[in-house]
PDB file of N, CA, C and O in Angstrom:
ATOM      1  N   LYS A   1       4.647 -14.430 -13.412  1.00 41.00           N
ATOM      2  CA  LYS A   1       5.520 -13.829 -13.547  1.00 41.00           C
ATOM      3  C   LYS A   1       5.945 -12.837 -12.277  1.00 41.00           C
ATOM      4  O   LYS A   1       4.701 -12.330 -12.046  1.00 41.00           O
ATOM      5  N   GLN A   2       7.014 -12.301 -11.856  1.00 44.00           N
ATOM      6  CA  GLN A   2       7.045 -11.631 -10.695  1.00 44.00           C
ATOM      7  C   GLN A   2       7.586 -10.400 -11.193  1.00 44.00           C
ATOM      8  O   GLN A   2       8.521 -10.549 -11.976  1.00 44.00           O
ATOM      9  N   LEU A   3       7.330  -9.467 -10.545  1.00 46.00           N
ATOM     10  CA  LEU A   3       7.935  -7.701 -10.598  1.00 46.00           C
ATOM     11  C   LEU A   3       8.164  -7.636  -9.142  1.00 46.00           C
ATOM     12  O   LEU A   3       7.888  -7.781  -7.938  1.00 46.00           O
ATOM     13  N   HIS A   4       9.533  -6.988  -9.106  1.00 47.00           N
ATOM     14  CA  HIS A   4      10.162  -6.286  -8.008  1.00 47.00           C
ATOM     15  C   HIS A   4       9.586  -4.981  -7.886  1.00 47.00           C
ATOM     16  O   HIS A   4       9.997  -4.154  -8.770  1.00 47.00           O
ATOM     17  N   VAL A   5       9.347  -4.489  -6.853  1.00 51.00           N
ATOM     18  CA  VAL A   5       9.381  -3.113  -6.536  1.00 51.00           C
ATOM     19  C   VAL A   5       9.579  -2.461  -5.458  1.00 51.00           C
ATOM     20  O   VAL A   5       9.797  -3.565  -4.414  1.00 51.00           O
ATOM     21  N   ARG A   6      10.274  -1.344  -5.164  1.00 53.00           N
ATOM     22  CA  ARG A   6      11.085  -1.171  -4.316  1.00 53.00           C
ATOM     23  C   ARG A   6      10.038  -0.036  -3.219  1.00 53.00           C
ATOM     24  O   ARG A   6       9.508   0.862  -3.925  1.00 53.00           O
ATOM     25  N   VAL A   7      10.130  -0.172  -2.419  1.00 56.00           N
ATOM     26  CA  VAL A   7       9.322   0.479  -1.276  1.00 56.00           C
ATOM     27  C   VAL A   7       9.719   0.893  -0.108  1.00 56.00           C
ATOM     28  O   VAL A   7      10.195   0.171   0.712  1.00 56.00           O
ATOM     29  N   ALA A   8      10.162   1.950  -0.151  1.00 55.00           N
ATOM     30  CA  ALA A   8      10.973   2.945   1.317  1.00 55.00           C
ATOM     31  C   ALA A   8      12.155   1.776   1.880  1.00 55.00           C
ATOM     32  O   ALA A   8      12.327   1.951   3.261  1.00 55.00           O
ATOM     33  N   GLY A   9      12.836   1.483   0.303  1.00 51.00           N
ATOM     34  CA  GLY A   9      13.928   0.944   0.756  1.00 51.00           C
ATOM     35  C   GLY A   9      13.825  -0.954   0.901  1.00 51.00           C
ATOM     36  O   GLY A   9      14.919  -1.333   1.078  1.00 51.00           O
ATOM     37  N   ALA A  10      12.829  -0.922   0.703  1.00 52.00           N
ATOM     38  CA  ALA A  10      12.680  -2.838   1.084  1.00 52.00           C
ATOM     39  C   ALA A  10      12.039  -2.940  -0.635  1.00 52.00           C
ATOM     40  O   ALA A  10      10.713  -2.319  -1.228  1.00 52.00           O
ATOM     41  N   GLU A  11      12.697  -4.031  -0.667  1.00 53.00           N
ATOM     42  CA  GLU A  11      11.954  -4.781  -2.091  1.00 53.00           C
ATOM     43  C   GLU A  11      10.589  -5.814  -1.944  1.00 53.00           C
ATOM     44  O   GLU A  11      10.557  -6.234  -1.087  1.00 53.00           O
ATOM     45  N   HIS A  12       9.781  -5.445  -3.011  1.00 54.00           N
ATOM     46  CA  HIS A  12       8.498  -5.743  -2.581  1.00 54.00           C
ATOM     47  C   HIS A  12       8.166  -6.795  -3.830  1.00 54.00           C
ATOM     48  O   HIS A  12       8.182  -6.267  -4.939  1.00 54.00           O
ATOM     49  N   ARG A  13       7.932  -8.336  -3.653  1.00 58.00           N
ATOM     50  CA  ARG A  13       7.677  -9.071  -4.976  1.00 58.00           C
ATOM     51  C   ARG A  13       6.185  -8.942  -4.970  1.00 58.00           C
ATOM     52  O   ARG A  13       5.704  -9.184  -4.312  1.00 58.00           O
ATOM     53  N   VAL A  14       5.806  -9.107  -6.144  1.00 59.00           N
ATOM     54  CA  VAL A  14       4.446  -9.031  -6.374  1.00 59.00           C
ATOM     55  C   VAL A  14       4.150 -10.147  -7.616  1.00 59.00           C
ATOM     56  O   VAL A  14       5.365  -9.583  -8.981  1.00 59.00           O
ATOM     57  N   GLU A  15       2.900 -10.700  -7.983  1.00 66.00           N
ATOM     58  CA  GLU A  15       2.650 -11.243  -9.198  1.00 66.00           C
ATOM     59  C   GLU A  15       2.346  -9.969 -10.178  1.00 66.00           C
ATOM     60  O   GLU A  15       1.760  -9.031  -9.719  1.00 66.00           O
ATOM     61  N   ALA A  16       2.409 -10.641 -11.130  1.00 65.00           N
ATOM     62  CA  ALA A  16       2.460  -9.125 -12.333  1.00 65.00           C
ATOM     63  C   ALA A  16       0.546  -8.713 -12.465  1.00 65.00           C
ATOM     64  O   ALA A  16       0.318  -7.460 -12.089  1.00 65.00           O
ATOM     65  N   ARG A  17      -0.292  -9.630 -12.143  1.00 68.00           N
ATOM     66  CA  ARG A  17      -1.706  -9.357 -11.756  1.00 68.00           C
ATOM     67  C   ARG A  17      -1.940  -8.399 -10.452  1.00 68.00           C
ATOM     68  O   ARG A  17      -2.806  -7.896 -10.195  1.00 68.00           O
ATOM     69  N   GLU A  18      -0.952  -8.209  -9.888  1.00 79.00           N
ATOM     70  CA  GLU A  18      -1.001  -7.809  -8.298  1.00 79.00           C
ATOM     71  C   GLU A  18      -0.553  -6.236  -8.339  1.00 79.00           C
ATOM     72  O   GLU A  18      -1.271  -5.410  -7.791  1.00 79.00           O
ATOM     73  N   GLN A  19       0.055  -6.326  -9.462  1.00 84.00           N
ATOM     74  CA  GLN A  19       1.012  -4.861  -9.533  1.00 84.00           C
ATOM     75  C   GLN A  19       0.107  -3.661  -9.464  1.00 84.00           C
ATOM     76  O   GLN A  19       0.454  -2.830  -8.543  1.00 84.00           O
ATOM     77  N   ALA A  20      -0.905  -3.622 -10.819  1.00 88.00           N
ATOM     78  CA  ALA A  20      -1.983  -2.565 -10.609  1.00 88.00           C
ATOM     79  C   ALA A  20      -2.646  -2.510  -9.628  1.00 88.00           C
ATOM     80  O   ALA A  20      -2.228  -0.865  -9.054  1.00 88.00           O
ATOM     81  N   ASP A  21      -3.165  -2.998  -8.860  1.00 92.00           N
ATOM     82  CA  ASP A  21      -3.621  -2.802  -7.759  1.00 92.00           C
ATOM     83  C   ASP A  21      -2.666  -2.426  -6.654  1.00 92.00           C
ATOM     84  O   ASP A  21      -3.344  -1.071  -5.807  1.00 92.00           O
ATOM     85  N   PHE A  22      -1.751  -3.055  -6.463  1.00 91.00           N
ATOM     86  CA  PHE A  22      -0.891  -2.139  -5.240  1.00 91.00           C
ATOM     87  C   PHE A  22      -0.211  -0.945  -5.604  1.00 91.00           C
ATOM     88  O   PHE A  22      -0.251   0.008  -5.069  1.00 91.00           O
ATOM     89  N   GLU A  23      -0.208  -0.566  -6.778  1.00 90.00           N
ATOM     90  CA  GLU A  23       0.149   0.639  -7.386  1.00 90.00           C
ATOM     91  C   GLU A  23      -0.338   1.643  -7.334  1.00 90.00           C
ATOM     92  O   GLU A  23      -0.533   2.972  -6.592  1.00 90.00           O
ATOM     93  N   GLN A  24      -1.566   1.612  -7.323  1.00 93.00           N
ATOM     94  CA  GLN A  24      -2.877   2.197  -7.265  1.00 93.00           C
ATOM     95  C   GLN A  24      -3.611   2.402  -5.879  1.00 93.00           C
ATOM     96  O   GLN A  24      -3.552   3.520  -5.326  1.00 93.00           O
ATOM     97  N   GLY A  25      -3.102   1.406  -5.204  1.00 94.00           N
ATOM     98  CA  GLY A  25      -3.193   1.351  -3.481  1.00 94.00           C
ATOM     99  C   GLY A  25      -2.406   2.799  -3.386  1.00 94.00           C
ATOM    100  O   GLY A  25      -2.760   3.261  -2.128  1.00 94.00           O
ATOM    101  N   LEU A  26      -1.228   2.280  -3.304  1.00 92.00           N
ATOM    102  CA  LEU A  26      -0.203   3.769  -2.839  1.00 92.00           C
ATOM    103  C   LEU A  26      -0.433   4.830  -3.068  1.00 92.00           C
ATOM    104  O   LEU A  26      -0.051   5.980  -2.634  1.00 92.00           O
ATOM    105  N   GLN A  27      -0.792   4.914  -4.606  1.00 92.00           N
ATOM    106  CA  GLN A  27      -1.042   6.612  -5.244  1.00 92.00           C
ATOM    107  C   GLN A  27      -2.188   6.834  -4.216  1.00 92.00           C
ATOM    108  O   GLN A  27      -2.210   8.204  -3.937  1.00 92.00           O
ATOM    109  N   LYS A  28      -3.329   6.185  -4.345  1.00 95.00           N
ATOM    110  CA  LYS A  28      -4.425   6.477  -3.352  1.00 95.00           C
ATOM    111  C   LYS A  28      -3.908   6.647  -2.202  1.00 95.00           C
ATOM    112  O   LYS A  28      -4.525   7.995  -1.457  1.00 95.00           O
ATOM    113  N   TYR A  29      -3.119   6.112  -1.629  1.00 94.00           N
ATOM    114  CA  TYR A  29      -2.699   6.394   0.241  1.00 94.00           C
ATOM    115  C   TYR A  29      -2.157   7.827   0.069  1.00 94.00           C
ATOM    116  O   TYR A  29      -1.907   8.590   1.057  1.00 94.00           O
ATOM    117  N   PHE A  30      -0.886   7.910  -0.769  1.00 92.00           N
ATOM    118  CA  PHE A  30      -0.160   9.259  -0.769  1.00 92.00           C
ATOM    119  C   PHE A  30      -0.751  10.234  -1.040  1.00 92.00           C
ATOM    120  O   PHE A  30      -0.651  11.452  -0.639  1.00 92.00           O
ATOM    121  N   ALA A  31      -2.491   9.849  -1.897  1.00 93.00           N
ATOM    122  CA  ALA A  31      -2.864  11.368  -2.235  1.00 93.00           C
ATOM    123  C   ALA A  31      -3.986  11.767  -1.334  1.00 93.00           C
ATOM    124  O   ALA A  31      -5.094  12.037  -1.051  1.00 93.00           O
ATOM    125  N   LYS A  32      -3.675  10.829  -0.037  1.00 95.00           N
ATOM    126  CA  LYS A  32      -4.949  11.076   1.337  1.00 95.00           C
ATOM    127  C   LYS A  32      -6.042  10.281   1.284  1.00 95.00           C
ATOM    128  O   LYS A  32      -7.148  10.705   1.803  1.00 95.00           O
ATOM    129  N   ASN A  33      -6.246   9.482  -0.338  1.00 96.00           N
ATOM    130  CA  ASN A  33      -7.235   8.825  -0.074  1.00 96.00           C
ATOM    131  C   ASN A  33      -7.413   7.673   0.441  1.00 96.00           C
ATOM    132  O   ASN A  33      -7.184   6.400  -0.604  1.00 96.00           O
ATOM    133  N   PHE A  34      -7.802   7.442   1.613  1.00 97.00           N
ATOM    134  CA  PHE A  34      -7.363   6.066   2.145  1.00 97.00           C
ATOM    135  C   PHE A  34      -8.471   5.359   1.974  1.00 97.00           C
ATOM    136  O   PHE A  34      -8.349   3.945   2.154  1.00 97.00           O
ATOM    137  N   ALA A  35      -9.582   5.377   1.810  1.00 98.00           N
ATOM    138  CA  ALA A  35     -10.777   4.294   1.279  1.00 98.00           C
ATOM    139  C   ALA A  35     -10.532   3.912  -0.075  1.00 98.00           C
ATOM    140  O   ALA A  35     -11.061   2.642   0.258  1.00 98.00           O
ATOM    141  N   ALA A  36     -10.083   4.563  -1.007  1.00 98.00           N
ATOM    142  CA  ALA A  36      -9.687   3.787  -1.978  1.00 98.00           C
ATOM    143  C   ALA A  36      -8.853   3.097  -1.936  1.00 98.00           C
ATOM    144  O   ALA A  36      -8.354   1.743  -2.547  1.00 98.00           O
ATOM    145  N   ALA A  37      -7.490   3.568  -0.757  1.00 97.00           N
ATOM    146  CA  ALA A  37      -6.143   2.862  -1.094  1.00 97.00           C
ATOM    147  C   ALA A  37      -6.686   1.342  -0.591  1.00 97.00           C
ATOM    148  O   ALA A  37      -5.977   0.404  -0.261  1.00 97.00           O
ATOM    149  N   VAL A  38      -7.456   1.295   0.887  1.00 98.00           N
ATOM    150  CA  VAL A  38      -7.551   0.052   1.845  1.00 98.00           C
ATOM    151  C   VAL A  38      -8.494  -0.793   0.695  1.00 98.00           C
ATOM    152  O   VAL A  38      -8.213  -2.109   0.385  1.00 98.00           O
ATOM    153  N   GLN A  39      -9.623  -0.294  -0.296  1.00 97.00           N
ATOM    154  CA  GLN A  39     -10.111  -1.217  -1.465  1.00 97.00           C
ATOM    155  C   GLN A  39      -9.012  -2.240  -2.236  1.00 97.00           C
ATOM    156  O   GLN A  39      -8.985  -2.830  -2.923  1.00 97.00           O
ATOM    157  N   CYS A  40      -8.364  -1.041  -2.612  1.00 96.00           N
ATOM    158  CA  CYS A  40      -6.825  -1.812  -3.539  1.00 96.00           C
ATOM    159  C   CYS A  40      -5.947  -2.610  -2.796  1.00 96.00           C
ATOM    160  O   CYS A  40      -5.797  -3.498  -3.150  1.00 96.00           O
ATOM    161  N   LEU A  41      -5.842  -2.585  -1.548  1.00 96.00           N
ATOM    162  CA  LEU A  41      -4.721  -3.002  -1.155  1.00 96.00           C
ATOM    163  C   LEU A  41      -5.520  -4.556  -0.513  1.00 96.00           C
ATOM    164  O   LEU A  41      -4.714  -5.663  -0.542  1.00 96.00           O
ATOM    165  N   GLU A  42      -6.953  -4.507  -0.213  1.00 96.00           N
ATOM    166  CA  GLU A  42      -7.406  -5.814   0.346  1.00 96.00           C
ATOM    167  C   GLU A  42      -7.656  -6.692  -1.015  1.00 96.00           C
ATOM    168  O   GLU A  42      -7.369  -7.799  -0.801  1.00 96.00           O
ATOM    169  N   ARG A  43      -7.610  -5.938  -2.027  1.00 95.00           N
ATOM    170  CA  ARG A  43      -7.489  -6.752  -3.404  1.00 95.00           C
ATOM    171  C   ARG A  43      -6.579  -7.761  -3.689  1.00 95.00           C
ATOM    172  O   ARG A  43      -6.161  -8.962  -4.213  1.00 95.00           O
ATOM    173  N   VAL A  44      -4.941  -7.014  -3.107  1.00 93.00           N
ATOM    174  CA  VAL A  44      -3.474  -7.386  -3.541  1.00 93.00           C
ATOM    175  C   VAL A  44      -3.762  -8.582  -2.201  1.00 93.00           C
ATOM    176  O   VAL A  44      -3.371  -9.705  -2.486  1.00 93.00           O
ATOM    177  N   LEU A  45      -4.284  -8.438  -0.983  1.00 94.00           N
ATOM    178  CA  LEU A  45      -4.487  -9.226   0.081  1.00 94.00           C
ATOM    179  C   LEU A  45      -5.179 -10.546  -0.282  1.00 94.00           C
ATOM    180  O   LEU A  45      -5.044 -11.838   0.117  1.00 94.00           O
ATOM    181  N   ALA A  46      -6.140 -10.397  -1.135  1.00 93.00           N
ATOM    182  CA  ALA A  46      -7.073 -11.362  -1.562  1.00 93.00           C
ATOM    183  C   ALA A  46      -6.657 -12.324  -2.310  1.00 93.00           C
ATOM    184  O   ALA A  46      -6.777 -13.735  -2.725  1.00 93.00           O
ATOM    185  N   GLU A  47      -5.492 -11.984  -3.222  1.00 89.00           N
ATOM    186  CA  GLU A  47      -4.520 -12.576  -4.163  1.00 89.00           C
ATOM    187  C   GLU A  47      -3.315 -13.166  -3.329  1.00 89.00           C
ATOM    188  O   GLU A  47      -2.940 -14.420  -3.677  1.00 89.00           O
ATOM    189  N   ASN A  48      -3.036 -12.521  -2.736  1.00 88.00           N
ATOM    190  CA  ASN A  48      -1.927 -12.657  -1.824  1.00 88.00           C
ATOM    191  C   ASN A  48      -1.888 -12.450  -0.084  1.00 88.00           C
ATOM    192  O   ASN A  48      -1.018 -11.641   0.213  1.00 88.00           O
ATOM    193  N   ALA A  49      -2.325 -13.600   0.628  1.00 91.00           N
ATOM    194  CA  ALA A  49      -2.449 -13.137   1.937  1.00 91.00           C
ATOM    195  C   ALA A  49      -1.411 -12.817   2.676  1.00 91.00           C
ATOM    196  O   ALA A  49      -1.598 -12.042   3.670  1.00 91.00           O
ATOM    197  N   SER A  50      -0.171 -13.089   2.031  1.00 88.00           N
ATOM    198  CA  SER A  50       0.875 -13.340   2.887  1.00 88.00           C
ATOM    199  C   SER A  50       2.087 -12.066   2.012  1.00 88.00           C
ATOM    200  O   SER A  50       3.034 -11.695   2.846  1.00 88.00           O
ATOM    201  N   ASP A  51       1.389 -11.090   1.766  1.00 89.00           N
ATOM    202  CA  ASP A  51       1.667  -9.761   1.442  1.00 89.00           C
ATOM    203  C   ASP A  51       2.295  -9.143   2.482  1.00 89.00           C
ATOM    204  O   ASP A  51       1.244  -8.014   2.650  1.00 89.00           O
ATOM    205  N   THR A  52       3.538  -8.826   3.028  1.00 90.00           N
ATOM    206  CA  THR A  52       3.567  -8.090   4.298  1.00 90.00           C
ATOM    207  C   THR A  52       3.545  -6.619   3.846  1.00 90.00           C
ATOM    208  O   THR A  52       2.985  -5.688   5.184  1.00 90.00           O
ATOM    209  N   THR A  53       4.306  -6.124   2.816  1.00 90.00           N
ATOM    210  CA  THR A  53       3.766  -4.666   2.469  1.00 90.00           C
ATOM    211  C   THR A  53       2.408  -4.118   2.307  1.00 90.00           C
ATOM    212  O   THR A  53       2.393  -3.035   2.828  1.00 90.00           O
ATOM    213  N   ALA A  54       1.781  -5.423   1.783  1.00 93.00           N
ATOM    214  CA  ALA A  54       0.622  -4.402   1.468  1.00 93.00           C
ATOM    215  C   ALA A  54      -0.474  -4.487   2.867  1.00 93.00           C
ATOM    216  O   ALA A  54      -1.025  -3.513   3.235  1.00 93.00           O
ATOM    217  N   LYS A  55      -0.099  -5.488   3.667  1.00 94.00           N
ATOM    218  CA  LYS A  55      -0.909  -5.672   4.890  1.00 94.00           C
ATOM    219  C   LYS A  55      -0.211  -4.349   5.818  1.00 94.00           C
ATOM    220  O   LYS A  55      -1.151  -3.601   6.538  1.00 94.00           O
ATOM    221  N   LEU A  56       1.080  -3.862   5.758  1.00 93.00           N
ATOM    222  CA  LEU A  56       1.168  -2.959   6.683  1.00 93.00           C
ATOM    223  C   LEU A  56       0.486  -1.492   5.856  1.00 93.00           C
ATOM    224  O   LEU A  56       0.112  -0.767   6.569  1.00 93.00           O
ATOM    225  N   PHE A  57       0.592  -1.328   4.679  1.00 94.00           N
ATOM    226  CA  PHE A  57      -0.065   0.032   4.181  1.00 94.00           C
ATOM    227  C   PHE A  57      -1.864  -0.099   4.552  1.00 94.00           C
ATOM    228  O   PHE A  57      -2.200   1.119   4.496  1.00 94.00           O
ATOM    229  N   LEU A  58      -2.167  -1.214   4.470  1.00 97.00           N
ATOM    230  CA  LEU A  58      -3.521  -1.763   4.564  1.00 97.00           C
ATOM    231  C   LEU A  58      -3.752  -1.223   6.232  1.00 97.00           C
ATOM    232  O   LEU A  58      -4.616  -0.616   6.515  1.00 97.00           O
ATOM    233  N   ALA A  59      -2.847  -1.375   6.973  1.00 96.00           N
ATOM    234  CA  ALA A  59      -3.054  -1.066   8.459  1.00 96.00           C
ATOM    235  C   ALA A  59      -3.279   0.348   8.450  1.00 96.00           C
ATOM    236  O   ALA A  59      -3.872   0.906   9.244  1.00 96.00           O
ATOM    237  N   ARG A  60      -2.177   0.876   7.514  1.00 95.00           N
ATOM    238  CA  ARG A  60      -1.794   2.245   8.366  1.00 95.00           C
ATOM    239  C   ARG A  60      -3.093   3.108   7.416  1.00 95.00           C
ATOM    240  O   ARG A  60      -3.535   4.206   8.117  1.00 95.00           O
ATOM    241  N   ALA A  61      -3.453   2.518   6.429  1.00 96.00           N
ATOM    242  CA  ALA A  61      -4.364   3.348   5.464  1.00 96.00           C
ATOM    243  C   ALA A  61      -5.751   3.310   6.049  1.00 96.00           C
ATOM    244  O   ALA A  61      -6.670   4.379   6.578  1.00 96.00           O
ATOM    245  N   THR A  62      -5.725   1.890   6.996  1.00 97.00           N
ATOM    246  CA  THR A  62      -7.453   1.646   8.171  1.00 97.00           C
ATOM    247  C   THR A  62      -7.081   2.986   9.462  1.00 97.00           C
ATOM    248  O   THR A  62      -7.870   3.669   9.573  1.00 97.00           O
ATOM    249  N   GLN A  63      -5.884   2.951   9.835  1.00 95.00           N
ATOM    250  CA  GLN A  63      -5.796   3.598  10.617  1.00 95.00           C
ATOM    251  C   GLN A  63      -6.060   5.332  10.821  1.00 95.00           C
ATOM    252  O   GLN A  63      -7.013   5.925  11.370  1.00 95.00           O
ATOM    253  N   PHE A  64      -5.516   5.622   9.612  1.00 96.00           N
ATOM    254  CA  PHE A  64      -5.566   7.198   9.126  1.00 96.00           C
ATOM    255  C   PHE A  64      -6.845   7.501   8.921  1.00 96.00           C
ATOM    256  O   PHE A  64      -7.603   8.610   8.721  1.00 96.00           O
ATOM    257  N   LEU A  65      -7.728   6.343   7.968  1.00 95.00           N
ATOM    258  CA  LEU A  65      -9.154   6.546   8.059  1.00 95.00           C
ATOM    259  C   LEU A  65      -9.985   6.994   9.108  1.00 95.00           C
ATOM    260  O   LEU A  65     -11.128   7.766   8.792  1.00 95.00           O
ATOM    261  N   ALA A  66      -9.397   6.380   9.852  1.00 96.00           N
ATOM    262  CA  ALA A  66     -10.341   6.560  11.170  1.00 96.00           C
ATOM    263  C   ALA A  66     -10.253   7.620  11.986  1.00 96.00           C
ATOM    264  O   ALA A  66     -10.875   8.549  12.315  1.00 96.00           O
ATOM    265  N   GLN A  67      -8.908   7.685  11.796  1.00 95.00           N
ATOM    266  CA  GLN A  67      -8.146   8.952  13.064  1.00 95.00           C
ATOM    267  C   GLN A  67      -7.794  10.340  12.296  1.00 95.00           C
ATOM    268  O   GLN A  67      -7.335  11.241  13.064  1.00 95.00           O
ATOM    269  N   GLY A  68      -7.616  10.274  10.720  1.00 94.00           N
ATOM    270  CA  GLY A  68      -7.439  11.423   9.734  1.00 94.00           C
ATOM    271  C   GLY A  68      -5.782  11.789  10.229  1.00 94.00           C
ATOM    272  O   GLY A  68      -5.089  11.029  10.770  1.00 94.00           O
ATOM    273  N   VAL A  69      -5.577  12.252   9.558  1.00 93.00           N
ATOM    274  CA  VAL A  69      -3.634  12.897   9.240  1.00 93.00           C
ATOM    275  C   VAL A  69      -3.872  14.637   9.259  1.00 93.00           C
ATOM    276  O   VAL A  69      -4.422  15.001   8.723  1.00 93.00           O
ATOM    277  N   PRO A  70      -2.910  14.576   9.423  1.00 89.00           N
ATOM    278  CA  PRO A  70      -2.531  16.560   9.850  1.00 89.00           C
ATOM    279  C   PRO A  70      -2.671  16.986   8.695  1.00 89.00           C
ATOM    280  O   PRO A  70      -1.744  15.824   7.315  1.00 89.00           O
ATOM    281  N   ASP A  71      -2.712  18.293   8.014  1.00 88.00           N
ATOM    282  CA  ASP A  71      -2.877  18.845   6.930  1.00 88.00           C
ATOM    283  C   ASP A  71      -1.394  18.953   6.027  1.00 88.00           C
ATOM    284  O   ASP A  71      -1.130  18.619   4.938  1.00 88.00           O
ATOM    285  N   ASP A  72      -0.081  18.787   7.018  1.00 89.00           N
ATOM    286  CA  ASP A  72       1.324  18.777   6.194  1.00 89.00           C
ATOM    287  C   ASP A  72       1.689  17.325   5.775  1.00 89.00           C
ATOM    288  O   ASP A  72       2.678  17.109   5.942  1.00 89.00           O
ATOM    289  N   TRP A  73       0.799  16.047   6.372  1.00 89.00           N
ATOM    290  CA  TRP A  73       1.200  14.781   6.381  1.00 89.00           C
ATOM    291  C   TRP A  73       2.062  14.907   5.063  1.00 89.00           C
ATOM    292  O   TRP A  73       1.133  14.939   3.458  1.00 89.00           O
ATOM    293  N   ASP A  74       2.984  13.887   5.163  1.00 86.00           N
ATOM    294  CA  ASP A  74       3.606  13.647   3.263  1.00 86.00           C
ATOM    295  C   ASP A  74       3.926  11.930   3.467  1.00 86.00           C
ATOM    296  O   ASP A  74       4.291  11.879   2.526  1.00 86.00           O
ATOM    297  N   GLY A  75       3.745  11.285   4.024  1.00 85.00           N
ATOM    298  CA  GLY A  75       3.184   9.837   3.844  1.00 85.00           C
ATOM    299  C   GLY A  75       4.838   9.106   4.502  1.00 85.00           C
ATOM    300  O   GLY A  75       4.617   8.206   4.633  1.00 85.00           O
ATOM    301  N   VAL A  76       5.555   9.949   4.991  1.00 81.00           N
ATOM    302  CA  VAL A  76       6.991   9.436   4.888  1.00 81.00           C
ATOM    303  C   VAL A  76       6.796   9.472   7.021  1.00 81.00           C
ATOM    304  O   VAL A  76       5.810  10.034   7.589  1.00 81.00           O
ATOM    305  N   GLU A  77       7.319   7.754   7.454  1.00 77.00           N
ATOM    306  CA  GLU A  77       6.968   7.731   8.866  1.00 77.00           C
ATOM    307  C   GLU A  77       8.446   7.080   9.188  1.00 77.00           C
ATOM    308  O   GLU A  77       8.504   6.347   8.635  1.00 77.00           O
ATOM    309  N   ALA A  78       9.081   7.512  10.475  1.00 73.00           N
ATOM    310  CA  ALA A  78      10.001   7.194  10.981  1.00 73.00           C
ATOM    311  C   ALA A  78       9.385   5.884  11.550  1.00 73.00           C
ATOM    312  O   ALA A  78       8.724   5.547  11.898  1.00 73.00           O
ATOM    313  N   MET A  79      10.791   4.508  11.092  1.00 67.00           N
ATOM    314  CA  MET A  79      10.722   3.318  11.814  1.00 67.00           C
ATOM    315  C   MET A  79      11.548   2.825  12.892  1.00 67.00           C
ATOM    316  O   MET A  79      12.243   3.314  12.885  1.00 67.00           O
TER     317      MET A  79
END
């Protein structure tokens, strides 16, 4: 069964078993808990290595874990 999740205007298709890890990863990401977000998103990618949305958030979480974010960071990035 596939579920559809809207992330910043893009539709994200995930298998039901991946949904919990993806949602938890996003919650951790926006809470600035980047280490936990990385773990969740890596589990998603272990199930679906072609998940481009999970790859994007994983790359950002890894970068923010290494470099930090400003105190007023709200997770919104212009693309």
